[in-house]
Amino acid sequence: MAETLLELRDVRTHFPVETGFVRRRHVGTVKAVDGVSFALARGEVLGLVGESGCGKSTLARTILQLLPTTGGSVWLGGKNLTAGTADEVKLARRHMQMVFQDPFASLNPRMTVFDTLAEPLRVHDVCPPLEIPGRVAQLMERVGLSARFMRKYPHEFSGGQRQRIAIARALALEPQLVIADEPVSALDVSIQAQILNLLAQLVRDMNLSLLFIAHDLSVVKHVSDRVAVMYLGKIVELGTATEVMERPRHPYTRALISAIPTVHTVDGRTRIVLGGDPPSPLDPPPGCPFHPRCPYAVEKCKAAVPPLLPAGPEHTAACVRWDEIPSPHVS
Ligand code: SF4
């Protein structure tokens, strides 16, 4: 079994909500991430899916220690980052890099590609200054860009090329973990496949661990070894990509899968349309957080938050009725 690189143990990221100008008054708590646990092995790709606002990006920033944890712990390579000193966290960040959704916003428009890629090499003193141009050229070629473009600015590239530059910057320090937060959502459909193939190839070539965040399961299933589904700050289903896609146990996952557009309907899949909006994390419903929208909710669903429990081989789900709900492939 592959060695674990990243481990989250009951991670919580809560934000206090205050009101009042002179006298601040605590009026509530937004539980953006609430009790998330999973492990990511070296060389593994874990897809993290859920609707906008479910806490995916907050979780990414919590892993990178860009946001403080309210509780629980984040472990990287056997070290507890949440208990680490500022210097230890800074050192660990070298091994964890992020690729953002919008490459135009994440790249400095005043910096050439060379400056963008050389900066982390200089700051972390990775190699002698004379070797930097060669390292930058290697990085560009690794992501499928010609090194002769290194003196150009981000606005001179297409959206897909800009995302390749952002990926090259993330690889500059040869990280062990890359967190890609909706890396293809801002790209044309024709370019998305190229970036997904590039990420998959980099994972293979560099033995990278990749946390791939997206709101679209059809994108996640192409690159992921395992898939985690997040709803209102919690993981509600986790399993191998095949298990989750072919035998989804949680009604929310089933609704997400049923929303994937298909060309034909020979699989007899029924479209599940969820009613209402996701509840506010400031005032989550009691019991199962999905019960106000769940077509299978019964009284016992409101009693307690269902824990993630085994629901098949290498498959867990947080639903008290997963074994009673009919197959999604039968209409
Ligand atoms: Fe639906 Fe109940 Fe399962 Fe929650 S526990 S997903 S409300 S059936």
Coordinates of C-alpha atoms and ligand atoms in Angstrom, one line a residue:
M1 CA 0.0 0.0 0.0
A2 CA 1.3 3.5 -0.9
E3 CA 2.7 5.7 1.8
T4 CA 0.4 8.4 3.1
L5 CA 1.5 11.9 2.3
L6 CA -1.4 14.0 3.6
E7 CA -3.7 13.2 6.4
L8 CA -6.6 15.3 7.7
R9 CA -8.0 14.4 11.1
D10 CA -11.4 16.0 12.0
V11 CA -10.4 19.3 10.5
R12 CA -12.6 22.2 11.3
T13 CA -12.5 25.8 10.0
H14 CA -15.1 28.0 11.6
F15 CA -15.5 31.8 11.2
P16 CA -17.2 33.8 13.9
V17 CA -19.9 36.2 12.7
E18 CA -20.0 39.5 14.7
T19 CA -22.2 42.6 14.5
G20 CA -22.2 46.1 16.0
F21 CA -19.8 48.9 15.3
V22 CA -18.7 50.0 18.8
R23 CA -19.5 46.9 20.8
R24 CA -18.9 43.8 18.8
R25 CA -21.4 41.1 19.5
H26 CA -20.9 37.4 18.5
V27 CA -24.1 36.4 16.6
G28 CA -23.1 33.1 15.1
T29 CA -20.5 30.8 13.5
V30 CA -20.0 29.8 9.9
K31 CA -18.8 26.2 9.9
A32 CA -17.2 26.3 6.5
V33 CA -15.3 23.1 7.1
D34 CA -16.7 20.9 9.8
G35 CA -15.0 17.6 10.8
V36 CA -13.2 16.6 7.6
S37 CA -11.0 13.5 7.7
F38 CA -9.2 11.7 4.9
A39 CA -5.8 10.5 3.8
L40 CA -4.0 11.0 0.5
A41 CA -1.2 8.6 -0.6
R42 CA 1.9 9.6 -2.5
G43 CA 1.1 9.6 -6.3
E44 CA -2.6 9.5 -5.6
V45 CA -5.3 11.8 -7.1
L46 CA -8.2 12.6 -4.9
G47 CA -11.1 14.5 -6.5
L48 CA -13.1 16.7 -4.2
V49 CA -16.5 17.7 -5.5
G50 CA -19.5 19.7 -4.3
E51 CA -21.6 22.7 -5.0
S52 CA -20.2 26.3 -4.8
G53 CA -20.0 27.3 -1.2
C54 CA -19.7 23.8 0.3
G55 CA -16.3 24.6 1.7
K56 CA -14.0 23.0 -0.9
S57 CA -11.7 26.1 -1.3
T58 CA -11.7 26.8 2.4
L59 CA -10.5 23.3 3.0
A60 CA -7.7 23.8 0.4
R61 CA -6.6 26.9 2.2
T62 CA -6.7 25.2 5.5
I63 CA -4.5 22.4 4.3
L64 CA -2.0 24.9 3.0
Q65 CA -2.2 26.7 6.5
L66 CA -3.3 29.9 4.8
L67 CA -6.3 29.8 7.1
P68 CA -6.0 28.8 10.8
T69 CA -7.8 25.6 11.9
T70 CA -10.5 25.8 14.5
G71 CA -9.9 22.2 15.4
G72 CA -8.4 18.9 14.3
S73 CA -5.0 18.5 12.6
V74 CA -3.4 18.5 9.2
W75 CA -0.4 16.1 8.7
L76 CA 2.1 16.3 5.8
G77 CA 4.7 13.6 5.5
G78 CA 4.1 12.6 9.2
K79 CA 4.4 16.2 10.5
N80 CA 1.6 17.9 12.2
L81 CA 1.4 21.3 10.5
T82 CA -1.3 22.6 12.8
A83 CA 1.1 22.3 15.7
G84 CA 4.1 23.5 13.8
T85 CA 6.0 26.8 14.2
A86 CA 5.8 29.5 11.5
D87 CA 9.2 28.4 10.2
E88 CA 8.1 24.7 10.0
V89 CA 4.9 25.7 8.2
K90 CA 6.9 27.9 5.7
L91 CA 9.2 24.9 5.0
A92 CA 6.3 22.6 4.6
R93 CA 4.6 25.0 2.1
R94 CA 7.5 24.4 -0.3
H95 CA 6.2 20.8 -0.6
M96 CA 2.6 22.0 -1.1
Q97 CA 1.6 24.2 -4.0
M98 CA -1.7 25.4 -5.4
V99 CA -3.1 26.0 -8.9
F100 CA -6.0 28.4 -8.9
Q101 CA -9.1 28.6 -11.1
D102 CA -8.4 31.8 -13.0
P103 CA -4.8 31.9 -14.3
F104 CA -5.1 35.5 -15.4
A105 CA -5.9 36.6 -11.9
S106 CA -3.3 34.3 -10.3
L107 CA -0.4 35.5 -12.5
N108 CA 1.2 38.9 -12.1
P109 CA 0.5 40.9 -15.3
R110 CA 3.7 42.9 -14.9
M111 CA 5.9 39.9 -14.7
T112 CA 7.2 37.9 -17.7
V113 CA 7.0 34.1 -17.7
F114 CA 10.7 34.0 -16.8
D115 CA 10.3 36.3 -13.8
T116 CA 7.2 34.4 -12.7
L117 CA 9.0 31.0 -12.8
A118 CA 12.3 32.3 -11.6
E119 CA 10.9 34.0 -8.5
P120 CA 10.2 30.8 -6.4
L121 CA 13.6 29.4 -7.4
R122 CA 15.3 32.6 -6.2
V123 CA 13.3 33.0 -3.0
H124 CA 13.9 29.4 -1.9
D125 CA 17.5 29.4 -3.2
V126 CA 16.9 26.3 -5.2
C127 CA 19.8 26.6 -7.6
P128 CA 22.7 29.0 -8.4
P129 CA 21.5 32.1 -10.3
L130 CA 23.3 31.0 -13.5
E131 CA 21.2 27.9 -13.6
I132 CA 17.9 29.7 -13.3
P133 CA 17.3 30.2 -17.1
G134 CA 17.9 26.5 -17.7
R135 CA 15.5 25.6 -14.9
V136 CA 12.8 27.9 -16.3
A137 CA 13.2 26.5 -19.8
Q138 CA 12.8 22.9 -18.3
L139 CA 9.7 23.9 -16.4
M140 CA 8.1 25.5 -19.5
E141 CA 8.8 22.4 -21.6
R142 CA 7.5 20.1 -18.9
V143 CA 4.1 21.8 -19.2
G144 CA 4.1 21.9 -23.0
L145 CA 5.2 25.4 -23.6
S146 CA 8.1 26.5 -25.8
A147 CA 11.0 28.1 -23.8
R148 CA 11.3 30.8 -26.5
F149 CA 8.2 32.4 -25.0
M150 CA 9.8 33.0 -21.6
R151 CA 10.1 36.8 -22.1
K152 CA 6.4 37.2 -22.9
Y153 CA 3.8 38.5 -20.5
P154 CA 0.6 36.7 -19.4
H155 CA -1.7 38.7 -21.6
E156 CA 0.1 37.5 -24.7
F157 CA -1.0 33.9 -24.0
S158 CA -4.3 32.1 -24.4
G159 CA -6.3 30.9 -21.3
G160 CA -5.0 27.4 -21.6
Q161 CA -1.4 28.5 -22.0
R162 CA -1.8 30.8 -18.9
Q163 CA -3.0 27.8 -16.9
R164 CA 0.1 25.9 -18.1
I165 CA 2.3 28.7 -16.8
A166 CA 0.4 28.6 -13.4
I167 CA 1.0 24.9 -13.3
A168 CA 4.7 25.4 -14.1
R169 CA 5.0 27.9 -11.3
A170 CA 3.4 25.3 -8.9
L171 CA 6.0 22.7 -10.0
A172 CA 9.0 25.1 -9.7
L173 CA 9.8 23.9 -6.2
E174 CA 9.2 20.2 -7.0
P175 CA 6.3 19.8 -4.5
Q176 CA 5.0 16.5 -3.2
L177 CA 1.4 17.8 -3.1
V178 CA -0.4 20.0 -5.6
I179 CA -3.9 21.3 -4.8
A180 CA -5.7 22.3 -8.0
D181 CA -8.8 24.4 -7.2
E182 CA -11.1 24.3 -10.1
P183 CA -8.2 24.4 -12.6
V184 CA -10.3 24.0 -15.7
S185 CA -13.5 25.8 -14.8
A186 CA -12.4 29.0 -16.5
L187 CA -11.2 27.4 -19.7
D188 CA -13.0 26.5 -22.9
V189 CA -14.2 22.9 -23.1
S190 CA -11.7 22.1 -25.9
I191 CA -8.8 23.2 -23.7
Q192 CA -10.1 21.5 -20.5
A193 CA -9.1 18.0 -21.8
Q194 CA -5.6 19.2 -22.6
I195 CA -5.1 20.6 -19.0
L196 CA -6.6 17.4 -17.5
N197 CA -4.2 15.2 -19.5
L198 CA -1.3 17.4 -18.5
L199 CA -2.1 17.1 -14.8
A200 CA -2.5 13.3 -15.2
Q201 CA 0.9 13.0 -16.9
L202 CA 2.6 15.2 -14.3
V203 CA 1.2 13.0 -11.5
R204 CA 2.6 9.9 -13.2
D205 CA 6.0 11.4 -14.1
M206 CA 6.7 13.2 -10.8
N207 CA 4.8 10.8 -8.4
L208 CA 2.8 13.9 -7.3
S209 CA -0.2 13.7 -4.9
L210 CA -3.0 15.8 -6.4
L211 CA -6.1 17.1 -4.6
F212 CA -8.3 18.0 -7.5
I213 CA -11.2 20.3 -6.6
A214 CA -14.1 20.8 -8.9
H215 CA -17.9 21.2 -8.8
D216 CA -18.3 19.0 -11.8
L217 CA -18.2 15.2 -11.3
S218 CA -17.7 14.5 -15.0
V219 CA -14.4 16.4 -14.9
V220 CA -13.3 14.8 -11.6
K221 CA -13.9 11.2 -12.7
H222 CA -11.4 11.5 -15.5
V223 CA -8.4 12.2 -13.3
S224 CA -9.2 10.8 -9.9
D225 CA -8.2 7.6 -8.2
R226 CA -10.7 8.3 -5.4
V227 CA -13.5 10.8 -5.1
A228 CA -14.7 12.7 -2.0
V229 CA -18.1 14.5 -2.1
M230 CA -18.5 17.5 0.1
Y231 CA -21.8 19.1 1.3
L232 CA -22.1 21.9 3.8
G233 CA -18.6 21.6 5.1
K234 CA -18.6 17.8 5.5
I235 CA -17.5 14.8 3.4
V236 CA -20.7 12.9 2.7
E237 CA -19.2 10.2 0.5
L238 CA -15.7 8.9 -0.2
G239 CA -14.6 6.0 -2.3
T240 CA -12.7 4.9 -5.4
A241 CA -13.7 6.8 -8.5
T242 CA -15.3 3.7 -10.0
E243 CA -17.3 2.9 -6.8
V244 CA -18.6 6.4 -6.4
M245 CA -19.4 6.9 -10.1
E246 CA -21.0 3.5 -10.6
R247 CA -22.5 2.8 -7.2
P248 CA -23.1 6.2 -5.6
R249 CA -24.5 5.6 -2.1
H250 CA -25.4 9.1 -0.9
P251 CA -28.5 10.8 -2.5
Y252 CA -26.5 14.0 -3.0
T253 CA -23.9 12.2 -5.0
R254 CA -26.7 10.6 -7.0
A255 CA -28.1 14.0 -7.8
L256 CA -24.7 15.3 -8.9
I257 CA -24.2 12.2 -11.2
S258 CA -27.6 12.5 -12.6
A259 CA -26.9 16.1 -13.5
I260 CA -23.9 15.1 -15.8
P261 CA -25.1 15.8 -19.4
T262 CA -25.3 12.7 -21.6
V263 CA -25.6 12.3 -25.4
H264 CA -28.0 9.3 -25.1
T265 CA -30.1 7.9 -22.3
V266 CA -29.6 4.1 -22.8
D267 CA -28.4 3.7 -19.2
G268 CA -32.0 4.5 -18.0
R269 CA -30.7 7.2 -15.7
T270 CA -33.2 9.4 -14.0
R271 CA -32.5 13.1 -13.6
I272 CA -32.8 14.0 -9.9
V273 CA -33.6 17.7 -9.5
L274 CA -32.9 18.9 -6.0
G275 CA -35.3 21.4 -4.5
G276 CA -34.2 24.6 -2.9
D277 CA -30.8 26.0 -2.2
P278 CA -28.1 24.5 0.1
P279 CA -28.7 25.6 3.7
S280 CA -26.6 28.4 5.2
P281 CA -23.5 27.1 7.0
L282 CA -24.4 29.8 9.6
D283 CA -27.5 27.9 10.5
P284 CA -27.2 24.3 9.3
P285 CA -30.3 22.1 9.7
P286 CA -30.3 19.5 12.6
G287 CA -29.3 15.9 11.9
C288 CA -28.3 15.1 8.3
P289 CA -27.4 18.5 6.7
F290 CA -28.9 17.2 3.4
H291 CA -32.3 16.3 4.8
P292 CA -34.2 19.5 3.7
R293 CA -33.4 18.7 0.0
C294 CA -33.2 14.9 0.2
P295 CA -36.0 13.0 -1.6
Y296 CA -35.5 10.0 0.7
A297 CA -35.5 11.9 4.1
V298 CA -37.4 10.3 6.9
E299 CA -37.9 11.4 10.5
K300 CA -34.7 9.6 11.8
C301 CA -32.6 11.7 9.4
K302 CA -33.3 14.7 11.5
A303 CA -32.1 13.1 14.8
A304 CA -28.3 13.1 14.4
V305 CA -25.6 13.9 11.9
P306 CA -24.9 10.6 10.1
P307 CA -21.2 9.6 10.3
L308 CA -19.2 8.3 7.4
L309 CA -19.6 4.5 7.6
P310 CA -18.6 1.7 5.2
A311 CA -21.0 1.3 2.3
G312 CA -19.1 -1.0 0.1
P313 CA -15.5 -2.0 -0.8
E314 CA -13.2 1.1 -0.2
H315 CA -16.4 3.2 0.0
T316 CA -17.9 5.2 2.8
A317 CA -21.1 7.3 2.9
A318 CA -22.8 9.5 5.5
C319 CA -26.4 8.3 5.0
V320 CA -28.5 6.2 7.3
R321 CA -30.6 4.9 4.4
W322 CA -27.9 4.2 1.7
D323 CA -28.8 0.5 1.5
E324 CA -32.6 1.1 1.2
I325 CA -32.4 3.6 -1.7
P326 CA -33.1 2.2 -5.2
S327 CA -30.3 2.0 -7.8
P328 CA -29.8 5.2 -9.7
H329 CA -29.8 3.2 -13.0
V330 CA -33.4 2.1 -12.6
S331 CA -36.1 4.7 -13.5
Ligands
SF4_1 FE1 -31.2 11.7 2.9 FE2 -31.6 10.7 5.3 FE3 -29.6 9.9 3.9 FE4 -29.5 12.4 4.8 S1 -29.5 10.5 6.0 S2 -29.0 11.7 2.8 S3 -31.7 12.9 4.7 S4 -31.8 9.6 3.4

